[in-house]
PDB file of C-alpha atoms in Angstrom:
ATOM      1  CA  VAL A   1      16.691   0.709 -24.199  1.00 48.00           C
ATOM      2  CA  HIS A   2      17.462   2.765 -27.355  1.00 55.00           C
ATOM      3  CA  ASN A   3      20.891   1.465 -27.974  1.00 55.00           C
ATOM      4  CA  GLY A   4      22.368  -2.068 -28.252  1.00 56.00           C
ATOM      5  CA  PRO A   5      25.653  -3.449 -27.254  1.00 59.00           C
ATOM      6  CA  ASP A   6      28.698  -1.138 -27.923  1.00 63.00           C
ATOM      7  CA  SER A   7      26.246   1.753 -28.493  1.00 62.00           C
ATOM      8  CA  HIS A   8      24.868   0.366 -31.729  1.00 62.00           C
ATOM      9  CA  LYS A   9      21.895   2.439 -32.930  1.00 62.00           C
ATOM     10  CA  GLU A  10      19.614  -0.662 -32.971  1.00 66.00           C
ATOM     11  CA  SER A  11      17.904  -1.436 -29.648  1.00 66.00           C
ATOM     12  CA  ALA A  12      19.101  -4.286 -27.533  1.00 68.00           C
ATOM     13  CA  GLN A  13      16.858  -7.333 -28.015  1.00 74.00           C
ATOM     14  CA  GLU A  14      17.817  -9.018 -24.781  1.00 78.00           C
ATOM     15  CA  VAL A  15      19.306  -7.990 -21.483  1.00 82.00           C
ATOM     16  CA  VAL A  16      20.622 -10.328 -18.749  1.00 85.00           C
ATOM     17  CA  LEU A  17      20.448  -8.968 -15.263  1.00 89.00           C
ATOM     18  CA  MET A  18      22.866 -10.767 -12.897  1.00 94.00           C
ATOM     19  CA  GLY A  19      23.578 -10.331  -9.236  1.00 96.00           C
ATOM     20  CA  ASP A  20      25.153 -12.196  -6.282  1.00 96.00           C
ATOM     21  CA  SER A  21      24.150 -12.159  -2.649  1.00 93.00           C
ATOM     22  CA  ALA A  22      22.217  -8.832  -2.027  1.00 91.00           C
ATOM     23  CA  GLY A  23      22.720  -8.162  -5.690  1.00 94.00           C
ATOM     24  CA  GLY A  24      20.724 -11.320  -6.523  1.00 96.00           C
ATOM     25  CA  GLY A  25      17.951 -10.149  -4.313  1.00 94.00           C
ATOM     26  CA  LEU A  26      18.050  -6.730  -6.050  1.00 92.00           C
ATOM     27  CA  ALA A  27      17.872  -8.394  -9.541  1.00 95.00           C
ATOM     28  CA  LEU A  28      14.769 -10.322  -8.517  1.00 95.00           C
ATOM     29  CA  ALA A  29      13.315  -7.127  -6.871  1.00 91.00           C
ATOM     30  CA  ILE A  30      13.810  -5.180 -10.056  1.00 88.00           C
ATOM     31  CA  ALA A  31      11.825  -7.891 -11.952  1.00 91.00           C
ATOM     32  CA  LEU A  32       9.097  -7.617  -9.452  1.00 90.00           C
ATOM     33  CA  ARG A  33       8.942  -3.929  -9.606  1.00 85.00           C
ATOM     34  CA  LEU A  34       8.788  -3.883 -13.378  1.00 84.00           C
ATOM     35  CA  HIS A  35       5.977  -6.352 -13.176  1.00 83.00           C
ATOM     36  CA  ARG A  36       4.171  -4.013 -10.688  1.00 80.00           C
ATOM     37  CA  LEU A  37       4.684  -0.842 -12.683  1.00 78.00           C
ATOM     38  CA  LYS A  38       3.419  -2.512 -15.836  1.00 73.00           C
ATOM     39  CA  SER A  39       0.419  -3.966 -14.045  1.00 71.00           C
ATOM     40  CA  THR A  40      -2.832  -2.024 -14.155  1.00 57.00           C
ATOM     41  CA  ILE A  41      -3.893  -3.604 -10.815  1.00 51.00           C
ATOM     42  CA  GLU A  42      -2.171  -2.469  -7.607  1.00 53.00           C
ATOM     43  CA  SER A  43      -2.195  -4.666  -4.560  1.00 51.00           C
ATOM     44  CA  ALA A  44      -2.596  -3.149  -1.092  1.00 43.00           C
ATOM     45  CA  ASP A  45       0.960  -3.826  -0.027  1.00 46.00           C
ATOM     46  CA  SER A  46       2.453  -2.549  -3.242  1.00 49.00           C
ATOM     47  CA  ASP A  47       0.711   0.859  -2.652  1.00 49.00           C
ATOM     48  CA  SER A  48       2.290   0.952   0.755  1.00 53.00           C
ATOM     49  CA  PHE A  49       5.676   0.676  -0.748  1.00 58.00           C
ATOM     50  CA  ALA A  50       5.233   3.065  -3.741  1.00 63.00           C
ATOM     51  CA  LEU A  51       7.944   5.427  -4.548  1.00 60.00           C
ATOM     52  CA  PRO A  52       7.583   9.049  -5.739  1.00 55.00           C
ATOM     53  CA  SER A  53       9.165   8.077  -9.027  1.00 62.00           C
ATOM     54  CA  ASP A  54       6.636   5.229  -9.743  1.00 63.00           C
ATOM     55  CA  ALA A  55       4.323   7.387 -11.840  1.00 63.00           C
ATOM     56  CA  SER A  56       7.123   8.676 -14.042  1.00 65.00           C
ATOM     57  CA  PHE A  57       8.563   5.259 -14.489  1.00 60.00           C
ATOM     58  CA  ARG A  58       5.153   3.873 -15.391  1.00 61.00           C
ATOM     59  CA  SER A  59       4.716   6.484 -17.990  1.00 65.00           C
ATOM     60  CA  LYS A  60       8.087   5.725 -19.567  1.00 62.00           C
ATOM     61  CA  LEU A  61       7.341   2.022 -19.549  1.00 61.00           C
ATOM     62  CA  GLU A  62       4.258   2.734 -21.564  1.00 61.00           C
ATOM     63  CA  GLN A  63       6.306   4.547 -24.248  1.00 59.00           C
ATOM     64  CA  VAL A  64       9.088   2.085 -24.915  1.00 61.00           C
ATOM     65  CA  GLN A  65       9.513  -1.477 -25.953  1.00 63.00           C
ATOM     66  CA  LEU A  66      11.685  -3.058 -23.209  1.00 65.00           C
ATOM     67  CA  PRO A  67      14.213  -5.790 -24.383  1.00 68.00           C
ATOM     68  CA  ARG A  68      13.579  -9.343 -23.292  1.00 79.00           C
ATOM     69  CA  LEU A  69      14.886  -9.786 -19.733  1.00 85.00           C
ATOM     70  CA  ARG A  70      16.787 -12.712 -18.354  1.00 92.00           C
ATOM     71  CA  LEU A  71      17.864 -13.236 -14.709  1.00 95.00           C
ATOM     72  CA  VAL A  72      20.830 -14.917 -13.101  1.00 97.00           C
ATOM     73  CA  THR A  73      21.269 -15.058  -9.416  1.00 97.00           C
ATOM     74  CA  ILE A  74      24.132 -16.409  -7.258  1.00 97.00           C
ATOM     75  CA  SER A  75      23.518 -17.066  -3.597  1.00 96.00           C
ATOM     76  CA  ALA A  76      20.631 -14.570  -3.729  1.00 96.00           C
ATOM     77  CA  TYR A  77      19.705 -12.801  -0.466  1.00 93.00           C
ATOM     78  CA  THR A  78      15.932 -12.739  -0.695  1.00 94.00           C
ATOM     79  CA  ASP A  79      14.621 -12.937   2.855  1.00 93.00           C
ATOM     80  CA  LEU A  80      15.619 -10.087   5.074  1.00 90.00           C
ATOM     81  CA  SER A  81      13.689 -11.588   7.925  1.00 90.00           C
ATOM     82  CA  CYS A  82      16.171 -14.532   8.039  1.00 89.00           C
ATOM     83  CA  SER A  83      13.527 -16.971   8.749  1.00 90.00           C
ATOM     84  CA  THR A  84      14.132 -19.799   6.274  1.00 93.00           C
ATOM     85  CA  GLN A  85      14.842 -23.375   7.261  1.00 95.00           C
ATOM     86  CA  SER A  86      18.572 -23.445   6.331  1.00 95.00           C
ATOM     87  CA  TYR A  87      19.364 -20.965   9.128  1.00 92.00           C
ATOM     88  CA  LYS A  88      18.754 -24.065  11.323  1.00 92.00           C
ATOM     89  CA  THR A  89      20.189 -26.792   9.171  1.00 94.00           C
ATOM     90  CA  ARG A  90      23.383 -24.973   7.869  1.00 94.00           C
ATOM     91  CA  THR A  91      24.849 -23.769  11.075  1.00 93.00           C
ATOM     92  CA  TRP A  92      28.562 -24.332  11.115  1.00 92.00           C
ATOM     93  CA  SER A  93      29.811 -27.357  13.168  1.00 91.00           C
ATOM     94  CA  ASP A  94      33.526 -27.635  14.268  1.00 91.00           C
ATOM     95  CA  GLU A  95      32.856 -31.386  14.841  1.00 91.00           C
ATOM     96  CA  THR A  96      31.598 -32.254  11.426  1.00 90.00           C
ATOM     97  CA  MET A  97      33.338 -29.356   9.541  1.00 89.00           C
ATOM     98  CA  ALA A  98      29.979 -28.870   7.818  1.00 89.00           C
ATOM     99  CA  GLY A  99      27.623 -25.951   7.441  1.00 90.00           C
ATOM    100  CA  ASP A 100      28.179 -22.285   6.397  1.00 90.00           C
ATOM    101  CA  PRO A 101      31.904 -21.462   6.828  1.00 87.00           C
ATOM    102  CA  CYS A 102      31.180 -17.786   5.782  1.00 85.00           C
ATOM    103  CA  PHE A 103      28.374 -16.502   7.764  1.00 85.00           C
ATOM    104  CA  SER A 104      27.710 -18.994  10.533  1.00 89.00           C
ATOM    105  CA  SER A 105      29.323 -18.436  13.986  1.00 91.00           C
ATOM    106  CA  GLY A 106      28.450 -21.998  14.993  1.00 92.00           C
ATOM    107  CA  ASP A 107      25.497 -20.734  17.023  1.00 93.00           C
ATOM    108  CA  GLN A 108      22.113 -20.573  15.433  1.00 91.00           C
ATOM    109  CA  ALA A 109      20.655 -17.851  17.596  1.00 93.00           C
ATOM    110  CA  THR A 110      23.726 -15.709  16.938  1.00 93.00           C
ATOM    111  CA  ASP A 111      23.654 -16.281  13.233  1.00 90.00           C
ATOM    112  CA  VAL A 112      20.046 -15.082  13.063  1.00 90.00           C
ATOM    113  CA  LYS A 113      20.712 -12.076  15.337  1.00 91.00           C
ATOM    114  CA  THR A 114      23.659 -10.935  13.248  1.00 88.00           C
ATOM    115  CA  SER A 115      21.819 -11.556   9.954  1.00 86.00           C
ATOM    116  CA  LEU A 116      18.826  -9.342  11.221  1.00 86.00           C
ATOM    117  CA  GLU A 117      21.244  -6.615  12.286  1.00 86.00           C
ATOM    118  CA  TRP A 118      22.755  -6.700   8.737  1.00 82.00           C
ATOM    119  CA  ALA A 119      19.241  -6.585   7.219  1.00 81.00           C
ATOM    120  CA  GLN A 120      18.496  -3.361   9.197  1.00 80.00           C
ATOM    121  CA  GLN A 121      21.702  -1.829   7.889  1.00 77.00           C
ATOM    122  CA  TYR A 122      20.574  -2.901   4.349  1.00 71.00           C
ATOM    123  CA  GLY A 123      18.037  -0.137   4.841  1.00 63.00           C
ATOM    124  CA  CYS A 124      14.591  -1.686   4.757  1.00 64.00           C
ATOM    125  CA  SER A 125      12.142  -1.358   7.631  1.00 67.00           C
ATOM    126  CA  GLN A 126       9.593  -3.646   5.677  1.00 74.00           C
ATOM    127  CA  GLU A 127      11.694  -6.744   5.730  1.00 79.00           C
ATOM    128  CA  LYS A 128       8.895  -8.882   4.476  1.00 83.00           C
ATOM    129  CA  HIS A 129       7.743  -6.658   1.628  1.00 82.00           C
ATOM    130  CA  PRO A 130       8.387  -8.468  -1.716  1.00 85.00           C
ATOM    131  CA  GLU A 131      10.311  -5.576  -3.165  1.00 82.00           C
ATOM    132  CA  CYS A 132      12.741  -5.790  -0.130  1.00 85.00           C
ATOM    133  CA  SER A 133      12.539  -9.595   0.193  1.00 91.00           C
ATOM    134  CA  PRO A 134      11.585 -11.246  -3.007  1.00 94.00           C
ATOM    135  CA  TYR A 135      11.080 -14.497  -1.039  1.00 95.00           C
ATOM    136  CA  TYR A 136       7.611 -13.096  -0.072  1.00 93.00           C
ATOM    137  CA  ALA A 137       6.404 -12.318  -3.524  1.00 93.00           C
ATOM    138  CA  SER A 138       2.919 -13.592  -4.393  1.00 91.00           C
ATOM    139  CA  ALA A 139       2.469 -16.504  -6.724  1.00 93.00           C
ATOM    140  CA  SER A 140       1.074 -14.155  -9.486  1.00 90.00           C
ATOM    141  CA  ALA A 141       4.093 -11.870  -9.124  1.00 91.00           C
ATOM    142  CA  LEU A 142       6.507 -14.950  -9.272  1.00 94.00           C
ATOM    143  CA  ALA A 143       4.812 -16.102 -12.390  1.00 94.00           C
ATOM    144  CA  SER A 144       5.852 -12.947 -14.111  1.00 90.00           C
ATOM    145  CA  PHE A 145       9.610 -13.711 -13.709  1.00 93.00           C
ATOM    146  CA  PRO A 146      11.491 -13.970 -16.880  1.00 93.00           C
ATOM    147  CA  SER A 147      13.707 -16.925 -17.699  1.00 95.00           C
ATOM    148  CA  THR A 148      15.824 -17.309 -14.528  1.00 96.00           C
ATOM    149  CA  LEU A 149      18.783 -19.226 -13.576  1.00 97.00           C
ATOM    150  CA  MET A 150      19.428 -19.466  -9.751  1.00 98.00           C
ATOM    151  CA  ILE A 151      22.760 -20.794  -8.422  1.00 97.00           C
ATOM    152  CA  VAL A 152      23.389 -21.564  -4.705  1.00 97.00           C
ATOM    153  CA  GLY A 153      25.842 -23.554  -2.549  1.00 96.00           C
ATOM    154  CA  ASP A 154      24.573 -26.493  -0.482  1.00 95.00           C
ATOM    155  CA  GLN A 155      26.253 -25.238   2.670  1.00 94.00           C
ATOM    156  CA  GLU A 156      24.857 -21.732   2.851  1.00 94.00           C
ATOM    157  CA  LEU A 157      22.698 -20.362   5.582  1.00 93.00           C
ATOM    158  CA  MET A 158      20.754 -18.667   2.802  1.00 93.00           C
ATOM    159  CA  LEU A 159      20.312 -21.972   0.897  1.00 97.00           C
ATOM    160  CA  SER A 160      16.549 -22.153   1.435  1.00 96.00           C
ATOM    161  CA  GLU A 161      15.987 -18.546   0.237  1.00 95.00           C
ATOM    162  CA  THR A 162      16.969 -19.703  -3.193  1.00 97.00           C
ATOM    163  CA  THR A 163      15.559 -23.203  -3.255  1.00 97.00           C
ATOM    164  CA  ASP A 164      12.222 -22.379  -1.785  1.00 97.00           C
ATOM    165  CA  LEU A 165      11.836 -19.318  -3.947  1.00 97.00           C
ATOM    166  CA  ALA A 166      12.882 -21.213  -7.121  1.00 97.00           C
ATOM    167  CA  LYS A 167      10.317 -24.033  -6.341  1.00 97.00           C
ATOM    168  CA  ARG A 168       7.565 -21.437  -5.707  1.00 96.00           C
ATOM    169  CA  ALA A 169       8.311 -19.543  -8.957  1.00 96.00           C
ATOM    170  CA  ALA A 170       8.441 -22.665 -10.955  1.00 97.00           C
ATOM    171  CA  ASP A 171       5.054 -24.016  -9.427  1.00 97.00           C
ATOM    172  CA  ALA A 172       3.618 -20.564 -10.399  1.00 96.00           C
ATOM    173  CA  GLY A 173       4.633 -21.153 -14.017  1.00 96.00           C
ATOM    174  CA  ALA A 174       7.880 -19.193 -14.285  1.00 96.00           C
ATOM    175  CA  ASN A 175      10.705 -20.620 -16.307  1.00 96.00           C
ATOM    176  CA  VAL A 176      13.198 -21.046 -13.475  1.00 97.00           C
ATOM    177  CA  SER A 177      16.298 -23.220 -13.517  1.00 97.00           C
ATOM    178  CA  LEU A 178      17.968 -24.108 -10.104  1.00 98.00           C
ATOM    179  CA  THR A 179      21.472 -25.520  -9.549  1.00 97.00           C
ATOM    180  CA  VAL A 180      22.550 -26.388  -6.060  1.00 97.00           C
ATOM    181  CA  TYR A 181      26.383 -27.079  -5.804  1.00 96.00           C
ATOM    182  CA  PRO A 182      27.292 -29.648  -3.101  1.00 94.00           C
ATOM    183  CA  GLY A 183      29.689 -28.533  -0.383  1.00 91.00           C
ATOM    184  CA  MET A 184      29.793 -25.004  -1.712  1.00 92.00           C
ATOM    185  CA  TRP A 185      29.650 -21.778   0.363  1.00 90.00           C
ATOM    186  CA  HIS A 186      28.070 -18.218  -0.251  1.00 91.00           C
ATOM    187  CA  VAL A 187      28.983 -16.726  -3.733  1.00 92.00           C
ATOM    188  CA  PHE A 188      31.528 -19.586  -4.219  1.00 92.00           C
ATOM    189  CA  PRO A 189      32.122 -18.818  -7.889  1.00 90.00           C
ATOM    190  CA  MET A 190      33.960 -15.713  -6.847  1.00 88.00           C
ATOM    191  CA  TYR A 191      36.661 -17.806  -5.194  1.00 82.00           C
ATOM    192  CA  THR A 192      39.487 -19.561  -6.911  1.00 75.00           C
ATOM    193  CA  GLU A 193      39.219 -22.256  -4.151  1.00 68.00           C
ATOM    194  CA  ALA A 194      35.852 -23.223  -5.548  1.00 56.00           C
ATOM    195  CA  CYS A 195      37.634 -24.069  -8.927  1.00 59.00           C
ATOM    196  CA  ALA A 196      40.381 -25.999  -7.056  1.00 52.00           C
ATOM    197  CA  LYS A 197      42.939 -23.603  -8.538  1.00 51.00           C
ATOM    198  CA  SER A 198      45.665 -21.717  -6.765  1.00 50.00           C
ATOM    199  CA  PRO A 199      45.647 -17.912  -6.953  1.00 49.00           C
ATOM    200  CA  ALA A 200      47.805 -16.504  -9.701  1.00 50.00           C
TER     201      ALA A 200
END
């Protein structure tokens, strides 16, 4: 907060928070938590998920001028309950060679069961709390999102976690830009294959 890029003395004016997969969900959760801590009105479910450090952070937020925040998510993991529509529509098919080639076993029930097991390992027992699963954030919380770019592949099991959330945030008034890449898989920008280039 107090130093800009390269440790310059002047404060940073803008910070871009970017994450892929679970990191994308965490980036959104950070924005939601900042909104909650800056808010003077606590909701019932926010109180149930309060951390011991919340009072200290709230006090610090009152003393500093935060830089403008921007968000970028790639294939964001936003629903730890694994209940969105694309878990049904993006199951891998050996016949059509379509669907999620990374996380789908080819059986919808197995995909959901495995994903729920991963969610438990992720460490959250309140899988529908918005600070675990930003997908379930209220409209008023979504409206607080900073300018956000959301990127997702069309073949992902988690596709709907991004498309549904982006639409709801935009409907709530947030400045959200969504790009869905046809034929692409989970966190595809990290792979040279997604760029049609051979590894060096």
